[in-house]
Amino acid sequence: MKISRRCFLQMTAVAGGGFMLGLYDRPWARAQGAAPQLTPDTFIRIAPDGMVTIMARGPEIGQGVRTMLPMLIAEELDADWNKVHVEQADLDEAKYGPQFAGGSMSTPIGWEPLRRVGAAGRLMLLAAAAEQWRVPVGECSTDAGKVIHAGSGKSAGYGELADRAAKIAPPKMSDVKLKDPKTYRIIGKSQRGVDNHAIVTGKPIFGIDIELPGMLHAVIQKCPVYGGKVKSADLEAVKTMPGVRHVLAIDGTLSTAVVVPNEPGMEPGIAVIADTWWQAQQARKALKVEWDFGPGKAQSSDGLAKKAAELLKAKPENTMRSYGDVDNGLKSSAKIVEATYSYPFLAHGTLEPMGTAASFKDGKLEMWTTSQTPGEGHALAAKAVGIAPGAVTVHLIRAGGGFGRRLMNDYMVEAAWLSMHAGVPIKLLWSREDDFTHDAYRAAGYHGLKAGLDADGKVVAWRQHLITFGEGDDYPAGAEIDKLEFPSGRVPAYALYTSQMPLRLRTGWLRAPSVNAICFVCQSFIDELAAAAGRDPVDFQLELLSATPVLLDKPEQGGDAPLNADRLKGVLEMVAEKSGWRDRKKSPGRGMGISAYFCHMGYFAEVADVSVDAQNRVTINHVWAAGDVGSHIINPRAAENMCYGGIIEGLSHMQQEITLVEGQVQQTNYHRHPMLRMQQTPKIEIYWRLTDNPPTGLGEPTLPPLLPAVGNAIFAATGKRVRILPLAKSGFSFA
Amino acid sequence: MPLKLIVNKEEKTVDVAPDTPLLWVLRDHLNLKGAKYGCGIGVCGACTVLVDGRPVRSCMTHAGSVAGQQITTIEGLSPEGQHAVQKAWEEVDVAQCGYCQSGQILAAAALLNRNPHPTDAEIDAAMNGNLCRCGTYPRIREAIHHAAGATAEQK
Ligand code: FES
Ligand code: FES
């Protein structure tokens, strides 16, 4: 079952019309059956007036897929984008193919099949025109929403041909010829978000905005300690409060597995259902509940850190990868560098809290959800209310942010269960405090690193020991490390170990799971090595990337999916050039830092320029990023938006932490888990290095390299290393 | 207890306790969903509306305290989204998820109302209370300059 992250990414690279879902290592991306054959009639509708309706298949969480995926279809259909109307598809993966938003996968798995859908639609329109005009189809061509026959000067809009085209059998999808990219008119040109107008006029398009006839509002009071349950509660007392209609005790179905699954079942608690959300929330606050906190109460962040420190000194439990003679390498090296790094749990804090609207009636369930994996949520909800999956309809609603939180579907299960038990349509909305204290957190981690340099300043041995969570082969979501983690395979002797601690807390995937922290560790430590070697960090890294890779003894399932060193070198050199890295000036209190990383099929190198004042307050002046995500930037301004998002989120991560005291999360709202603010936001420049590779996604790969770039810049400015996050624990703060 | 509110130039009567936050009166009683719930404690700005032209946090404002004052929500900023700030937001493609944007737009509209040509620093200061989890800040700066008719300083 263990398939590495890079392997998961590799599977998609084989896409050439079809794609293999079966080998994805994310449960939500596991195929239910064979990937469906997509057809034009599923995705395209053409009205007599020429309006083209294109179905958007994936969940929109702010990553722009509601615009970008239809652009792919419209391009090959040769539609006039101004006459395209985008409509959101309901969940039906047998019809639309994969409908999830995760892993930066929407682009790589949509690029080929969705363009083919558009191209097939175009062929059907051409055939319809040829039939109507009784001319050979080869003499017809298309031009932004119309078919033209040059010989006779005839022309017909797609709307006029739609009826006839609908009766033509779709061509064999694999034979469909795609456009020469040089002729693109939609791909590669910035198209505004299709929901922009609705957003700026405040239309009710988000999950939180759903209204159903007869709908009531629900909140749930859950145990402040993960895994705890209700000992006793006075439900009657709140039943008479204004607007309250139902107060329900939820026993829950929480898993008792030692390694907490990221879909652990329903948490126990008390649900309050009222006429308005505010009434439900007021009554909920008045609830008197006595909790049985369970064993989670004994857990604290300090305790975990102490235990981790002990484990770092002990013999490692698991060997992820080991080759060459690391001990000897270290012994014989001219210089040894040793450091301990750590990072905390983090919350997602999507601005729209978790929630879902559900209506259970006559054995059927209908849901309006912001899930990133509605297919998974659909199955879980059906199970929770004991009906067949076929009796559940799921509508995909625009989400106020996802960042991986909505890959987990607890709120869908809760909403379904509540609607069934209350017997009315309900809209569940978590409070912000619920959202922060019942998240599936980014896993904390503690790394011990030791590396040796020879007299020429080359790395001869690298030893890394991660203290993380779980048991044996089983890691909670996002707590694992990849055996190919850079510089694995790029140094002559290498060892990567893990040791595990039990954890009574749910972890989950946060934007660029696991590597959003691991990249910080590895790219910071490489900067330490470059400094110890007296080398420029760019040269040092280029040299590592030029080493002949040491391959795995046994290639991972699906083949080795290595980092392409040339692509990473390319962006590293590009960002160095764009940022003026080579000409940077040394001045006290000001510095530049650099890092480069490959993840989620994307290559990014980033440079940060920071100033640090006498109170160790850090101002980020400027960030440059160079990216290689293949041959095309499909929707350029939206692509830049994603990069801004990743970079700004990376900055946020540097100042955030979730801590546990007696098992309770201490950070209940944004003031304790601060997101970057406008005044702290640097000038950001994005550069693209287009390479001859299929386009890949941008949700994630810009984030990881930001943190080490800033940490390394702080070192350049002050001589002090940031090895512990949040920054405050390393003695720094953002100005 | 009936309460009279003037929302988007229309008088509305709602039957709520006067200490009900304006945000929930707008959303659940008047079915104006533009103002959003983000934090409920006045630190994110997602719930921003204008009261007599000034941006306020509707999650922290008792409905009873603004009776009789001019309340403007995103739905009432302009009938068809024709306010310069709304147009700029669309053109510049500011939104990622879009959830914070009605608050951002109202804050920006209030800023431009009192300072038609703000500098980057003035924009940052005026907008600092409006959190964007998605990180649209560079685009917000650009859009405000755009709306102000100034050439954006940042690409
Ligand atoms: S919801 Fe009012 S400031 Fe956050
Ligand atoms: S656009 Fe998503 S919170 Fe601002």
mmCIF file of N, CA and C in Angstrom, chain A residues 61-62 191-193 196-197 199-202 204 206 208-209 211 217 276-278 348-353 398-401 403 429-433 510 637 640-642 644-645 648-649 669-671 675-679 681-684, chain B residues 19-21 24 27-29 31 33-34 36-39 41 43-44 46 74-75 80-81 86 89-101 105 123-125 127-131 133-135 137-142 153-155:
data_model
loop_
_atom_site.group_PDB
_atom_site.id
_atom_site.type_symbol
_atom_site.label_atom_id
_atom_site.label_comp_id
_atom_site.label_asym_id
_atom_site.label_seq_id
_atom_site.Cartn_x
_atom_site.Cartn_y
_atom_site.Cartn_z
ATOM 1 N N ILE A 61 -11.774 25.800 -5.366
ATOM 2 C CA ILE A 61 -11.431 26.212 -4.010
ATOM 3 C C ILE A 61 -10.597 27.488 -4.023
ATOM 4 N N GLY A 62 -10.560 28.132 -5.183
ATOM 5 C CA GLY A 62 -9.759 29.344 -5.297
ATOM 6 C C GLY A 62 -8.545 29.143 -6.181
ATOM 7 N N GLN A 191 -7.358 34.765 -18.985
ATOM 8 C CA GLN A 191 -8.820 34.857 -19.003
ATOM 9 C C GLN A 191 -9.266 35.089 -17.565
ATOM 10 N N ARG A 192 -10.147 36.044 -17.384
ATOM 11 C CA ARG A 192 -10.601 36.349 -16.026
ATOM 12 C C ARG A 192 -11.422 35.214 -15.440
ATOM 13 N N GLY A 193 -11.375 35.113 -14.139
ATOM 14 C CA GLY A 193 -12.152 34.073 -13.463
ATOM 15 C C GLY A 193 -13.616 34.156 -13.837
ATOM 16 N N ASN A 196 -15.782 35.959 -11.376
ATOM 17 C CA ASN A 196 -15.368 37.289 -10.890
ATOM 18 C C ASN A 196 -16.542 38.225 -10.635
ATOM 19 N N HIS A 197 -17.477 38.262 -11.574
ATOM 20 C CA HIS A 197 -18.573 39.214 -11.421
ATOM 21 C C HIS A 197 -19.441 38.846 -10.216
ATOM 22 N N ILE A 199 -18.484 37.318 -7.627
ATOM 23 C CA ILE A 199 -17.715 37.588 -6.405
ATOM 24 C C ILE A 199 -17.771 39.072 -6.051
ATOM 25 N N VAL A 200 -17.526 39.926 -7.040
ATOM 26 C CA VAL A 200 -17.444 41.360 -6.704
ATOM 27 C C VAL A 200 -18.820 41.972 -6.434
ATOM 28 N N THR A 201 -19.875 41.265 -6.783
ATOM 29 C CA THR A 201 -21.208 41.782 -6.480
ATOM 30 C C THR A 201 -21.848 41.048 -5.300
ATOM 31 N N GLY A 202 -21.090 40.165 -4.657
ATOM 32 C CA GLY A 202 -21.578 39.526 -3.435
ATOM 33 C C GLY A 202 -22.664 38.492 -3.649
ATOM 34 N N PRO A 204 -24.546 34.915 -3.814
ATOM 35 C CA PRO A 204 -24.436 33.790 -2.860
ATOM 36 C C PRO A 204 -23.886 32.524 -3.495
ATOM 37 N N PHE A 206 -21.023 30.743 -2.371
ATOM 38 C CA PHE A 206 -20.165 29.906 -1.527
ATOM 39 C C PHE A 206 -21.002 28.890 -0.743
ATOM 40 N N ILE A 208 -21.258 28.480 2.373
ATOM 41 C CA ILE A 208 -21.910 29.104 3.523
ATOM 42 C C ILE A 208 -23.190 29.838 3.104
ATOM 43 N N ASP A 209 -23.342 30.100 1.817
ATOM 44 C CA ASP A 209 -24.476 30.904 1.340
ATOM 45 C C ASP A 209 -25.702 30.070 0.957
ATOM 46 N N GLU A 211 -29.039 28.251 0.718
ATOM 47 C CA GLU A 211 -30.351 28.323 1.392
ATOM 48 C C GLU A 211 -31.238 27.244 0.784
ATOM 49 N N HIS A 217 -30.322 25.711 10.866
ATOM 50 C CA HIS A 217 -28.871 25.904 10.973
ATOM 51 C C HIS A 217 -28.301 25.069 12.114
ATOM 52 N N THR A 276 -31.747 30.217 13.093
ATOM 53 C CA THR A 276 -30.633 30.946 12.481
ATOM 54 C C THR A 276 -29.334 30.413 13.073
ATOM 55 N N TRP A 277 -28.248 30.712 12.367
ATOM 56 C CA TRP A 277 -26.962 30.215 12.861
ATOM 57 C C TRP A 277 -26.599 30.879 14.187
ATOM 58 N N TRP A 278 -26.896 32.160 14.308
ATOM 59 C CA TRP A 278 -26.529 32.868 15.528
ATOM 60 C C TRP A 278 -27.265 32.277 16.736
ATOM 61 N N HIS A 348 -5.172 24.773 9.006
ATOM 62 C CA HIS A 348 -5.415 25.271 7.648
ATOM 63 C C HIS A 348 -6.004 26.672 7.672
ATOM 64 N N GLY A 349 -7.017 26.869 8.492
ATOM 65 C CA GLY A 349 -7.632 28.188 8.604
ATOM 66 C C GLY A 349 -8.175 28.735 7.294
ATOM 67 N N THR A 350 -8.844 27.902 6.504
ATOM 68 C CA THR A 350 -9.533 28.437 5.320
ATOM 69 C C THR A 350 -10.469 29.548 5.804
ATOM 70 N N LEU A 351 -10.614 30.618 5.041
ATOM 71 C CA LEU A 351 -11.408 31.730 5.582
ATOM 72 C C LEU A 351 -12.882 31.337 5.730
ATOM 73 N N GLU A 352 -13.376 30.522 4.844
ATOM 74 C CA GLU A 352 -14.715 29.957 5.050
ATOM 75 C C GLU A 352 -14.567 28.707 5.911
ATOM 76 N N PRO A 353 -15.186 28.696 7.087
ATOM 77 C CA PRO A 353 -15.035 27.519 7.950
ATOM 78 C C PRO A 353 -15.690 26.287 7.322
ATOM 79 N N ARG A 398 -18.607 26.338 -4.744
ATOM 80 C CA ARG A 398 -17.362 27.087 -4.587
ATOM 81 C C ARG A 398 -16.996 27.205 -3.103
ATOM 82 N N ALA A 399 -15.729 26.950 -2.801
ATOM 83 C CA ALA A 399 -15.272 26.975 -1.405
ATOM 84 C C ALA A 399 -14.452 28.223 -1.125
ATOM 85 N N GLY A 400 -14.632 28.751 0.074
ATOM 86 C CA GLY A 400 -13.800 29.862 0.522
ATOM 87 C C GLY A 400 -12.459 29.358 1.016
ATOM 88 N N GLY A 401 -11.708 28.779 0.091
ATOM 89 C CA GLY A 401 -10.378 28.248 0.411
ATOM 90 C C GLY A 401 -10.425 26.773 0.739
ATOM 91 N N PHE A 403 -6.841 24.463 0.596
ATOM 92 C CA PHE A 403 -5.491 24.252 1.129
ATOM 93 C C PHE A 403 -5.298 22.838 1.682
ATOM 94 N N LEU A 429 -22.586 24.718 9.909
ATOM 95 C CA LEU A 429 -21.456 25.643 9.784
ATOM 96 C C LEU A 429 -20.665 25.611 11.077
ATOM 97 N N TRP A 430 -19.405 25.221 10.954
ATOM 98 C CA TRP A 430 -18.531 25.242 12.123
ATOM 99 C C TRP A 430 -18.218 26.689 12.479
ATOM 100 N N SER A 431 -18.064 26.955 13.758
ATOM 101 C CA SER A 431 -17.565 28.282 14.136
ATOM 102 C C SER A 431 -16.073 28.333 13.814
ATOM 103 N N ARG A 432 -15.520 29.529 13.784
ATOM 104 C CA ARG A 432 -14.078 29.642 13.548
ATOM 105 C C ARG A 432 -13.305 28.869 14.604
ATOM 106 N N GLU A 433 -13.787 28.908 15.832
ATOM 107 C CA GLU A 433 -13.095 28.204 16.913
ATOM 108 C C GLU A 433 -13.152 26.688 16.684
ATOM 109 N N LEU A 510 -1.863 19.509 4.294
ATOM 110 C CA LEU A 510 -1.874 20.962 4.125
ATOM 111 C C LEU A 510 -1.011 21.261 2.907
ATOM 112 N N ARG A 637 -2.395 35.061 -15.682
ATOM 113 C CA ARG A 637 -2.589 35.869 -14.464
ATOM 114 C C ARG A 637 -3.085 35.003 -13.310
ATOM 115 N N GLU A 640 -0.139 33.264 -11.904
ATOM 116 C CA GLU A 640 0.597 34.139 -10.975
ATOM 117 C C GLU A 640 -0.122 34.223 -9.636
ATOM 118 N N ASN A 641 -1.452 34.304 -9.683
ATOM 119 C CA ASN A 641 -2.214 34.349 -8.434
ATOM 120 C C ASN A 641 -1.881 33.153 -7.542
ATOM 121 N N MET A 642 -1.800 31.980 -8.170
ATOM 122 C CA MET A 642 -1.467 30.773 -7.405
ATOM 123 C C MET A 642 -0.077 30.889 -6.772
ATOM 124 N N TYR A 644 1.529 33.743 -6.001
ATOM 125 C CA TYR A 644 1.411 34.680 -4.873
ATOM 126 C C TYR A 644 0.874 33.940 -3.659
ATOM 127 N N GLY A 645 -0.153 33.144 -3.918
ATOM 128 C CA GLY A 645 -0.805 32.420 -2.826
ATOM 129 C C GLY A 645 0.159 31.500 -2.101
ATOM 130 N N ILE A 648 2.887 33.632 -0.227
ATOM 131 C CA ILE A 648 2.342 34.332 0.945
ATOM 132 C C ILE A 648 1.958 33.329 2.033
ATOM 133 N N GLU A 649 1.442 32.193 1.618
ATOM 134 C CA GLU A 649 1.135 31.175 2.622
ATOM 135 C C GLU A 649 2.412 30.663 3.290
ATOM 136 N N ASN A 669 -8.294 31.064 17.103
ATOM 137 C CA ASN A 669 -8.726 32.011 16.075
ATOM 138 C C ASN A 669 -7.473 32.636 15.451
ATOM 139 N N TYR A 670 -7.683 33.468 14.446
ATOM 140 C CA TYR A 670 -6.560 33.999 13.670
ATOM 141 C C TYR A 670 -5.575 34.843 14.489
ATOM 142 N N HIS A 671 -6.046 35.437 15.583
ATOM 143 C CA HIS A 671 -5.098 36.266 16.340
ATOM 144 C C HIS A 671 -3.992 35.428 16.962
ATOM 145 N N MET A 675 -2.246 34.922 9.962
ATOM 146 C CA MET A 675 -2.001 34.878 8.526
ATOM 147 C C MET A 675 -1.271 36.161 8.155
ATOM 148 N N LEU A 676 -0.451 36.077 7.135
ATOM 149 C CA LEU A 676 0.275 37.274 6.710
ATOM 150 C C LEU A 676 -0.711 38.392 6.362
ATOM 151 N N ARG A 677 -0.324 39.606 6.666
ATOM 152 C CA ARG A 677 -1.163 40.773 6.377
ATOM 153 C C ARG A 677 -0.569 41.539 5.211
ATOM 154 N N MET A 678 -1.369 42.461 4.710
ATOM 155 C CA MET A 678 -0.946 43.226 3.533
ATOM 156 C C MET A 678 0.353 43.992 3.783
ATOM 157 N N GLN A 679 0.475 44.609 4.963
ATOM 158 C CA GLN A 679 1.675 45.400 5.236
ATOM 159 C C GLN A 679 2.939 44.543 5.289
ATOM 160 N N THR A 681 3.428 42.004 3.280
ATOM 161 C CA THR A 681 3.568 41.311 1.997
ATOM 162 C C THR A 681 4.634 41.962 1.120
ATOM 163 N N PRO A 682 5.614 41.185 0.715
ATOM 164 C CA PRO A 682 6.692 41.749 -0.103
ATOM 165 C C PRO A 682 6.256 41.973 -1.548
ATOM 166 N N LYS A 683 7.112 42.642 -2.265
ATOM 167 C CA LYS A 683 6.971 42.674 -3.714
ATOM 168 C C LYS A 683 7.361 41.276 -4.208
ATOM 169 N N ILE A 684 6.542 40.744 -5.098
ATOM 170 C CA ILE A 684 6.797 39.374 -5.579
ATOM 171 C C ILE A 684 6.903 39.380 -7.101
ATOM 172 N N ASP B 19 -29.041 42.917 20.321
ATOM 173 C CA ASP B 19 -27.608 42.600 20.420
ATOM 174 C C ASP B 19 -27.179 41.524 19.416
ATOM 175 N N THR B 20 -28.062 41.177 18.493
ATOM 176 C CA THR B 20 -27.659 40.238 17.435
ATOM 177 C C THR B 20 -26.634 40.929 16.535
ATOM 178 N N PRO B 21 -25.534 40.248 16.224
ATOM 179 C CA PRO B 21 -24.562 40.889 15.340
ATOM 180 C C PRO B 21 -25.183 41.222 13.978
ATOM 181 N N TRP B 24 -25.180 38.573 11.103
ATOM 182 C CA TRP B 24 -26.137 37.478 11.014
ATOM 183 C C TRP B 24 -27.539 37.985 10.668
ATOM 184 N N ARG B 27 -27.202 38.277 6.901
ATOM 185 C CA ARG B 27 -27.121 36.986 6.210
ATOM 186 C C ARG B 27 -28.384 36.144 6.368
ATOM 187 N N ASP B 28 -28.842 35.998 7.606
ATOM 188 C CA ASP B 28 -29.913 35.030 7.855
ATOM 189 C C ASP B 28 -31.307 35.643 7.899
ATOM 190 N N HIS B 29 -31.416 36.944 8.134
ATOM 191 C CA HIS B 29 -32.753 37.558 8.157
ATOM 192 C C HIS B 29 -33.045 38.302 6.863
ATOM 193 N N ASN B 31 -31.227 37.887 4.056
ATOM 194 C CA ASN B 31 -30.734 37.098 2.923
ATOM 195 C C ASN B 31 -29.752 37.863 2.037
ATOM 196 N N LYS B 33 -26.076 37.747 1.420
ATOM 197 C CA LYS B 33 -24.989 36.826 1.773
ATOM 198 C C LYS B 33 -23.603 37.374 1.446
ATOM 199 N N GLY B 34 -23.548 38.605 0.964
ATOM 200 C CA GLY B 34 -22.244 39.151 0.551
ATOM 201 C C GLY B 34 -21.261 39.283 1.705
ATOM 202 N N LYS B 36 -19.344 38.159 4.825
ATOM 203 C CA LYS B 36 -18.991 36.781 5.154
ATOM 204 C C LYS B 36 -18.558 36.635 6.604
ATOM 205 N N TYR B 37 -18.756 35.447 7.119
ATOM 206 C CA TYR B 37 -18.274 35.107 8.451
ATOM 207 C C TYR B 37 -16.888 34.485 8.310
ATOM 208 N N GLY B 38 -15.887 35.118 8.955
ATOM 209 C CA GLY B 38 -14.544 34.542 8.908
ATOM 210 C C GLY B 38 -14.029 34.198 10.289
ATOM 211 N N CYS B 39 -14.135 35.144 11.212
ATOM 212 C CA CYS B 39 -13.564 34.920 12.539
ATOM 213 C C CYS B 39 -14.565 35.186 13.652
ATOM 214 N N ILE B 41 -14.654 37.640 15.535
ATOM 215 C CA ILE B 41 -14.085 38.424 16.639
ATOM 216 C C ILE B 41 -13.403 39.705 16.152
ATOM 217 N N VAL B 43 -11.170 40.225 13.678
ATOM 218 C CA VAL B 43 -9.771 40.240 13.249
ATOM 219 C C VAL B 43 -9.547 39.908 11.771
ATOM 220 N N CYS B 44 -10.605 39.593 11.015
ATOM 221 C CA CYS B 44 -10.344 39.192 9.627
ATOM 222 C C CYS B 44 -10.937 40.131 8.580
ATOM 223 N N ALA B 46 -13.717 39.867 6.909
ATOM 224 C CA ALA B 46 -14.569 39.251 5.890
ATOM 225 C C ALA B 46 -15.997 39.776 5.966
ATOM 226 N N ILE B 74 -22.057 44.850 0.124
ATOM 227 C CA ILE B 74 -21.515 44.707 -1.229
ATOM 228 C C ILE B 74 -22.647 44.702 -2.263
ATOM 229 N N GLU B 75 -23.786 44.159 -1.884
ATOM 230 C CA GLU B 75 -24.919 44.091 -2.818
ATOM 231 C C GLU B 75 -25.412 45.493 -3.174
ATOM 232 N N GLU B 80 -25.086 47.136 -10.449
ATOM 233 C CA GLU B 80 -24.644 46.050 -11.331
ATOM 234 C C GLU B 80 -23.144 45.779 -11.225
ATOM 235 N N GLY B 81 -22.581 46.143 -10.098
ATOM 236 C CA GLY B 81 -21.138 45.941 -9.967
ATOM 237 C C GLY B 81 -20.352 46.953 -10.782
ATOM 238 N N GLN B 86 -15.160 47.656 -7.977
ATOM 239 C CA GLN B 86 -15.637 46.342 -8.436
ATOM 240 C C GLN B 86 -15.121 46.033 -9.842
ATOM 241 N N TRP B 89 -11.508 45.165 -9.710
ATOM 242 C CA TRP B 89 -11.335 43.818 -9.137
ATOM 243 C C TRP B 89 -11.555 42.742 -10.201
ATOM 244 N N GLU B 90 -12.553 42.976 -11.036
ATOM 245 C CA GLU B 90 -12.831 42.000 -12.096
ATOM 246 C C GLU B 90 -11.721 41.981 -13.131
ATOM 247 N N GLU B 91 -11.306 43.186 -13.529
ATOM 248 C CA GLU B 91 -10.319 43.265 -14.606
ATOM 249 C C GLU B 91 -8.961 42.746 -14.179
ATOM 250 N N VAL B 92 -8.575 43.101 -12.963
ATOM 251 C CA VAL B 92 -7.254 42.705 -12.476
ATOM 252 C C VAL B 92 -7.226 41.223 -12.080
ATOM 253 N N ASP B 93 -8.420 40.623 -11.965
ATOM 254 C CA ASP B 93 -8.522 39.217 -11.583
ATOM 255 C C ASP B 93 -7.955 39.006 -10.170
ATOM 256 N N VAL B 94 -8.468 39.799 -9.253
ATOM 257 C CA VAL B 94 -7.956 39.769 -7.877
ATOM 258 C C VAL B 94 -8.239 38.445 -7.188
ATOM 259 N N ALA B 95 -9.459 37.966 -7.333
ATOM 260 C CA ALA B 95 -9.923 36.882 -6.466
ATOM 261 C C ALA B 95 -9.185 35.571 -6.688
ATOM 262 N N GLN B 96 -8.904 34.906 -5.584
ATOM 263 C CA GLN B 96 -8.602 33.471 -5.668
ATOM 264 C C GLN B 96 -9.889 32.776 -5.241
ATOM 265 N N CYS B 97 -10.027 32.444 -3.956
ATOM 266 C CA CYS B 97 -11.313 31.837 -3.589
ATOM 267 C C CYS B 97 -12.426 32.873 -3.620
ATOM 268 N N GLY B 98 -12.085 34.124 -3.324
ATOM 269 C CA GLY B 98 -13.069 35.197 -3.392
ATOM 270 C C GLY B 98 -13.814 35.476 -2.105
ATOM 271 N N TYR B 99 -13.597 34.637 -1.109
ATOM 272 C CA TYR B 99 -14.402 34.719 0.105
ATOM 273 C C TYR B 99 -14.193 36.027 0.873
ATOM 274 N N CYS B 100 -12.971 36.532 0.880
ATOM 275 C CA CYS B 100 -12.687 37.771 1.622
ATOM 276 C C CYS B 100 -13.035 39.005 0.812
ATOM 277 N N GLN B 101 -13.359 38.826 -0.483
ATOM 278 C CA GLN B 101 -13.289 39.971 -1.390
ATOM 279 C C GLN B 101 -14.402 40.998 -1.208
ATOM 280 N N ILE B 105 -13.321 44.781 -0.970
ATOM 281 C CA ILE B 105 -13.839 45.782 -1.910
ATOM 282 C C ILE B 105 -14.460 46.952 -1.156
ATOM 283 N N ILE B 123 -2.283 52.337 0.996
ATOM 284 C CA ILE B 123 -3.142 51.177 0.719
ATOM 285 C C ILE B 123 -2.893 50.095 1.760
ATOM 286 N N ASP B 124 -1.627 49.786 1.982
ATOM 287 C CA ASP B 124 -1.297 48.733 2.944
ATOM 288 C C ASP B 124 -1.869 49.047 4.319
ATOM 289 N N ALA B 125 -1.748 50.311 4.731
ATOM 290 C CA ALA B 125 -2.233 50.689 6.058
ATOM 291 C C ALA B 125 -3.755 50.567 6.130
ATOM 292 N N MET B 127 -5.714 48.704 4.316
ATOM 293 C CA MET B 127 -6.238 47.362 4.047
ATOM 294 C C MET B 127 -5.698 46.312 5.016
ATOM 295 N N ASN B 128 -4.850 46.726 5.925
ATOM 296 C CA ASN B 128 -4.147 45.748 6.760
ATOM 297 C C ASN B 128 -5.080 44.893 7.628
ATOM 298 N N GLY B 129 -6.243 45.430 7.939
ATOM 299 C CA GLY B 129 -7.171 44.679 8.795
ATOM 300 C C GLY B 129 -7.971 43.637 8.037
ATOM 301 N N ASN B 130 -7.888 43.646 6.733
ATOM 302 C CA ASN B 130 -8.640 42.686 5.930
ATOM 303 C C ASN B 130 -7.743 41.527 5.525
ATOM 304 N N LEU B 131 -7.972 40.421 6.159
ATOM 305 C CA LEU B 131 -7.137 39.258 5.922
ATOM 306 C C LEU B 131 -7.558 38.554 4.624
ATOM 307 N N ARG B 133 -6.743 34.915 3.200
ATOM 308 C CA ARG B 133 -6.076 33.639 3.444
ATOM 309 C C ARG B 133 -5.388 33.123 2.181
ATOM 310 N N CYS B 134 -5.938 33.511 1.025
ATOM 311 C CA CYS B 134 -5.372 33.012 -0.231
ATOM 312 C C CYS B 134 -4.151 33.804 -0.693
ATOM 313 N N GLY B 135 -3.955 34.997 -0.138
ATOM 314 C CA GLY B 135 -2.784 35.772 -0.545
ATOM 315 C C GLY B 135 -2.990 36.593 -1.799
ATOM 316 N N TYR B 137 -3.045 39.810 -1.824
ATOM 317 C CA TYR B 137 -2.601 41.183 -1.535
ATOM 318 C C TYR B 137 -1.921 41.902 -2.710
ATOM 319 N N PRO B 138 -1.009 41.257 -3.433
ATOM 320 C CA PRO B 138 -0.385 42.000 -4.551
ATOM 321 C C PRO B 138 -1.432 42.468 -5.573
ATOM 322 N N ARG B 139 -2.410 41.632 -5.829
ATOM 323 C CA ARG B 139 -3.461 41.994 -6.784
ATOM 324 C C ARG B 139 -4.380 43.075 -6.218
ATOM 325 N N ILE B 140 -4.594 43.064 -4.917
ATOM 326 C CA ILE B 140 -5.443 44.098 -4.317
ATOM 327 C C ILE B 140 -4.763 45.462 -4.485
ATOM 328 N N ARG B 141 -3.473 45.506 -4.209
ATOM 329 C CA ARG B 141 -2.731 46.766 -4.422
ATOM 330 C C ARG B 141 -2.898 47.229 -5.864
ATOM 331 N N GLU B 142 -2.693 46.292 -6.763
ATOM 332 C CA GLU B 142 -2.782 46.604 -8.192
ATOM 333 C C GLU B 142 -4.184 47.114 -8.535
ATOM 334 N N GLU B 153 1.948 50.338 -9.796
ATOM 335 C CA GLU B 153 3.408 50.352 -9.645
ATOM 336 C C GLU B 153 3.984 48.947 -9.688
ATOM 337 N N GLN B 154 3.126 48.010 -9.335
ATOM 338 C CA GLN B 154 3.611 46.639 -9.300
ATOM 339 C C GLN B 154 2.920 45.857 -10.395
ATOM 340 N N LYS B 155 3.681 45.049 -11.050
ATOM 341 C CA LYS B 155 3.101 44.234 -12.091
ATOM 342 C C LYS B 155 2.026 43.315 -11.541
#
